[in-house]
Amino acid sequence: MTRTALRICPLCEATCGLTLTVEGSRVTAARGDRDDVFSRGFICPKGASFGALDADPDRLRVPLVRRGGELREASWEEAFAAVADGIRPLVERYGPGVVGVVLGNPNVHTVAGALYPPVLIGALGTRAVFTASTLDQMPKHVSSGLLFGDANAIPVPDLDRTDHLLLIGANPVESNGSLCTAPDFPGRLKALRARGGTLTVIDPRRTRTAKLADRHVAIRPGTDALLLAAVAHVLFEEGLTDLGALAAHVEGVDELRATLRDFTPESVAPACDVDAATTRSLARELVAAPTAAVYARIGSCTVAHGTLASWLVDVLNVLTGNLDRPGGALFPQAATDKTPRPAGPGRGFALGRWRSRVSGHPEAKGELPLAALAEEIDTGVAGGGVPAAGAGTAAGAGTAAGAGTPAAGAGTVAGAGTAAAGSGTPVAGAGTAAAPAGAEAHPLRALVAVAANPVLSAPDGDRLDKALASLDFMVSVDPYLNETSRHAHVVLPPPPPAQSPHHDFAFNALAVRNQVRYTRPAVPLEPGRMAETEIMARLILAVTGAGTGTGTGPGGTDPAAVDDMVIGQTLRRAVREPHSPVHGRDPGELTALLTGADGPERRLDLMLRLGPYGDGFGARPDGLTLDKLLAHPHGIDLGPLRPRLPQPLKTRSGKVELLPGPIAADLPRLRRALADRPAGLVLVGRRHLRSNNSWMHNIPALTGGSNRCTLHLHPEDAARLGVRDGAAVRVKGAGGEVTVPAEVTDSVRPGVVSLPHGWGHDRPGTRLSHAATDPGVNVNQLLDGSLLDPLSGNAVLNGVPVTLTPTP
Ligand SMILES: Nc1nc2c(c(=O)[nH]1)N[C@H]1C(S)=C(S)[C@@H](COP(=O)(O)OP(=O)(O)OC[C@H]3O[C@@H](n4cnc5c(=O)[nH]c(N)nc54)[C@H](O)[C@@H]3O)O[C@H]1N2
Ligand SMILES: Nc1nc2c(c(=O)[nH]1)N[C@H]1C(S)=C(S)[C@@H](COP(=O)(O)OP(=O)(O)OC[C@H]3O[C@@H](n4cnc5c(=O)[nH]c(N)nc54)[C@H](O)[C@@H]3O)O[C@H]1N2
Ligand code: SF4
Ligand SMILES: [Mo]
């Protein structure tokens, strides 16, 4: 029997609504849902391959458990027992700090990934938390934390209303957008041009996005912070700043003016390779447009001055009066956001509340740099005086005033779920961690990896590969046996997307329009499958020693206990908050009012009802509930983005703090970069529309054609080095070398070469049969993991020096 089912696409940040054709339990086609309140029928080739991706025969169906060195199929009960047996003795012997948690990108694309990792981290009590955010947007979180007091308060360009978009280091025509959720981003850019607006793109490559632009500035990689500082300088110099209504909410303008005095267009021109006249035009055009938005992504974040560049983006939005006004950059308000508290001074944002054990990297947002994961495993007990994760300083640091991340474990998890933002995998939590005071800090001995493939996505995969192989225990929650999960002792496979529910906890808080949608699983769970939400709840029970039985009889454990705990804690807190719609009510009575078919649905109902549009458990009878959302299968439109300041500000001053201390302290490093001159070739990345990070190369429909792992280089560089189009070329970086076919193209500027990431599917012991036929090379092997943006711990993935040699 053929039927259709609605399902929000989880494959990128655009969150398109899909209409799936289902035959029996198989998805045979996918098209855009024309009635979706947000995506209005848009679909891309990845979404169209939903069925193929869902039915990939290489997806694991049952858990794998390592016995006698081999991964073998096992029952769920055996698998969770193996997790408890693997982790509990290590925790009991060495303390929770020896268990690391690694969260990969798909956590921001699943219900399970939004609701359970904060509980897991809190329950484990470890501070060894690493996520894809430090390969991605951590600089933006840090700059938002410092400017606005809230690491998750990320302004989004008002794409549909702006008159001028300055787009930096992003290629939404291929990526479909990031930290700016907008189904049909390319169409929205074309609409901007069609209504008389202008688009400027800053990118060392002439991308498909750059081809749509009125102006393309082919900057030298890694120098955006310098360029943007000079643009701000011009605004001051030419008297073009105009904060408008913002002025009342901003402090530090004069200090900023003084600090940026030496970043003149002339002084940055040689480093950026952008002439001073162009820089001045960029500034004047921002001001001349009735409204304008500055928006920057991967190319501006994953560089040595990532936090400074991210900060300057919003500095420009502020100085031109475009922050928080229609047509500028605004703060979205998602349906599962926490009840907005009254405006006023907050606790501020703190960085470096603890440090990594080996290199002493400061935490940011409760996370340590993923680039430092390998050394945290393979480097012996630290001798130095670095306060180690989980060592004696824990309690104080966890509760430090000004902590930007809701500290302290499970208690804050419902909030954390709503606060998640970004395309990496931000979490909140940690902070409760405490090994016994004075305990020696040990290398990591166990790892819990959820939806993460750092062997390919993080720097120096070969070193990480060896480090993972040396662990006493590792569990992966992953549908594939891939480069990373092949090291696990237990693999817990989630069901394919059609069998999972969907709600965008993270991306609705980054969307260009406020809206809310929820889709239940399009097809029922296959026999023997376990929902990813249940896998995560049971994983939490197993690692905490609460039990591993999957039955409900004696010896069994109930995964709903995890959800009930979170619900109870959230409600007990809400009824104490004076601004909450449920202030003073009885948590037990409220719990009884929750609807939903299972624990995760009850938690969604809870968040919706307590949220800014919610029914407040009866206080606002017309407000949102899960039932109401279920009655609107194509979603509910909540209107365009609206000005919200000063409410989102949580700085200690209650204002936008334009020149925060840690930023000011990092500016001398940027000033030194004024003297940097290109010494050779530098590498940047690129994305392809039919690919997604490391895990979609196993789908035949999404590979081949132009989606190939080749090295783009400019004809001038090719001629100078004697590299022929199509010939193999050896690329060498600090972390190693790879040999890859050259693709000579003037889409990259001279001096720059480009390789995509997520390739290198040639390791043994994986089960990716199609990907292995055209494995490509791992670009991140060119990195040694030592280059980080110091404020955020983000890896430097772009603007990395490399050398080329043609192969004979
Ligand atoms: N050189 C370079 N490196 C980069 C980047 C770059 O631009 N250049 N980009 C960086 C960025 S932005 C990111 S976000 C990271 C991404 O890097 P990762 O966070 O490692 O994410 P993926 O490569 O997408 O791998 C995701 C893993 O999740 C699994 N998975 C897929 N669907 C599900 C699911 O529903 N549930 C679960 N549990 N698992 C699932 C996949 O099998 C795979 O193992 O890569 C970073 N690395
Ligand atoms: N098709 C597809 N879509 C995806 C993904 C994917 O892998 N494939 N990944 C998803 C994820 S996890 C993310 S985070 C988003 C990322 O979304 P985007 O940020 O749009 O990512 P990219 O397409 O890599 O675009 C980054 C651009 O920055 C440029 N660049 C590199 N270095 C510099 C620099 O120093 N300065 C400037 N100005 N530009 C620079 C690169 O040439 C590139 O064109 O995409 C998401 N969507
Ligand atoms: S643009 Fe993104 S969300 Fe939309 S169909 Fe394509 S992959 Fe899915
Ligand atoms: Mo990402």
PDB file of N, CA, C and O and ligand atoms in Angstrom, residues 9 11-12 14-16 18 42-44 46-47 176, ligand 3:
ATOM      1  N   CYS A   9      13.280  17.422   7.002  1.00  0.00           N
ATOM      2  CA  CYS A   9      14.565  16.868   6.579  1.00  0.00           C
ATOM      3  C   CYS A   9      15.642  17.177   7.623  1.00  0.00           C
ATOM      4  O   CYS A   9      15.812  18.332   8.001  1.00  0.00           O
ATOM      5  N   LEU A  11      18.920  16.692   7.183  1.00  0.00           N
ATOM      6  CA  LEU A  11      20.237  16.534   6.558  1.00  0.00           C
ATOM      7  C   LEU A  11      21.053  17.811   6.491  1.00  0.00           C
ATOM      8  O   LEU A  11      22.251  17.761   6.219  1.00  0.00           O
ATOM      9  N   CYS A  12      20.425  18.954   6.656  1.00  0.00           N
ATOM     10  CA  CYS A  12      21.232  20.174   6.802  1.00  0.00           C
ATOM     11  C   CYS A  12      20.428  21.175   7.606  1.00  0.00           C
ATOM     12  O   CYS A  12      19.334  20.879   8.070  1.00  0.00           O
ATOM     13  N   ALA A  14      18.814  23.759   6.800  1.00  0.00           N
ATOM     14  CA  ALA A  14      17.681  24.449   6.174  1.00  0.00           C
ATOM     15  C   ALA A  14      16.335  23.932   6.673  1.00  0.00           C
ATOM     16  O   ALA A  14      15.324  24.609   6.548  1.00  0.00           O
ATOM     17  N   THR A  15      16.302  22.717   7.211  1.00  0.00           N
ATOM     18  CA  THR A  15      15.106  22.131   7.840  1.00  0.00           C
ATOM     19  C   THR A  15      13.866  22.131   6.936  1.00  0.00           C
ATOM     20  O   THR A  15      12.768  22.508   7.360  1.00  0.00           O
ATOM     21  N   CYS A  16      14.034  21.687   5.692  1.00  0.00           N
ATOM     22  CA  CYS A  16      12.896  21.663   4.768  1.00  0.00           C
ATOM     23  C   CYS A  16      11.860  20.608   5.163  1.00  0.00           C
ATOM     24  O   CYS A  16      12.219  19.505   5.568  1.00  0.00           O
ATOM     25  N   LEU A  18       9.458  17.773   4.119  1.00  0.00           N
ATOM     26  CA  LEU A  18       9.382  16.840   2.996  1.00  0.00           C
ATOM     27  C   LEU A  18       8.075  16.075   3.040  1.00  0.00           C
ATOM     28  O   LEU A  18       7.524  15.823   4.111  1.00  0.00           O
ATOM     29  N   PHE A  42      10.414  23.699  -1.017  1.00  0.00           N
ATOM     30  CA  PHE A  42      11.816  23.599  -1.448  1.00  0.00           C
ATOM     31  C   PHE A  42      12.401  22.235  -1.059  1.00  0.00           C
ATOM     32  O   PHE A  42      12.112  21.673  -0.015  1.00  0.00           O
ATOM     33  N   ILE A  43      13.254  21.727  -1.928  1.00  0.00           N
ATOM     34  CA  ILE A  43      13.990  20.497  -1.631  1.00  0.00           C
ATOM     35  C   ILE A  43      15.307  20.576  -2.404  1.00  0.00           C
ATOM     36  O   ILE A  43      15.397  21.281  -3.416  1.00  0.00           O
ATOM     37  N   CYS A  44      16.340  19.886  -1.922  1.00  0.00           N
ATOM     38  CA  CYS A  44      17.615  19.837  -2.651  1.00  0.00           C
ATOM     39  C   CYS A  44      17.931  18.368  -2.935  1.00  0.00           C
ATOM     40  O   CYS A  44      17.218  17.477  -2.488  1.00  0.00           O
ATOM     41  N   LYS A  46      19.976  16.308  -1.707  1.00  0.00           N
ATOM     42  CA  LYS A  46      20.132  15.439  -0.529  1.00  0.00           C
ATOM     43  C   LYS A  46      18.770  15.028   0.009  1.00  0.00           C
ATOM     44  O   LYS A  46      18.529  13.866   0.307  1.00  0.00           O
ATOM     45  N   GLY A  47      17.879  16.002   0.125  1.00  0.00           N
ATOM     46  CA  GLY A  47      16.536  15.685   0.605  1.00  0.00           C
ATOM     47  C   GLY A  47      15.838  14.708  -0.327  1.00  0.00           C
ATOM     48  O   GLY A  47      15.140  13.796   0.107  1.00  0.00           O
ATOM     49  N   ASN A 176      23.490  25.387   1.830  1.00  0.00           N
ATOM     50  CA  ASN A 176      22.125  25.731   2.209  1.00  0.00           C
ATOM     51  C   ASN A 176      22.032  26.493   3.522  1.00  0.00           C
ATOM     52  O   ASN A 176      20.976  26.569   4.140  1.00  0.00           O
TER      53      ASN A 176
HETATM   54  S1  SF4 B   3      18.299  21.925   1.782  1.00  0.00           S
HETATM   55 FE1  SF4 B   3      18.931  20.707   3.581  1.00  0.00          FE
HETATM   56  S2  SF4 B   3      17.031  20.404   4.730  1.00  0.00           S
HETATM   57 FE2  SF4 B   3      16.441  21.053   2.641  1.00  0.00          FE
HETATM   58  S3  SF4 B   3      16.148  19.135   1.515  1.00  0.00           S
HETATM   59 FE3  SF4 B   3      18.276  19.746   1.206  1.00  0.00          FE
HETATM   60  S4  SF4 B   3      19.413  18.666   2.817  1.00  0.00           S
HETATM   61 FE4  SF4 B   3      17.267  18.636   3.394  1.00  0.00          FE
END
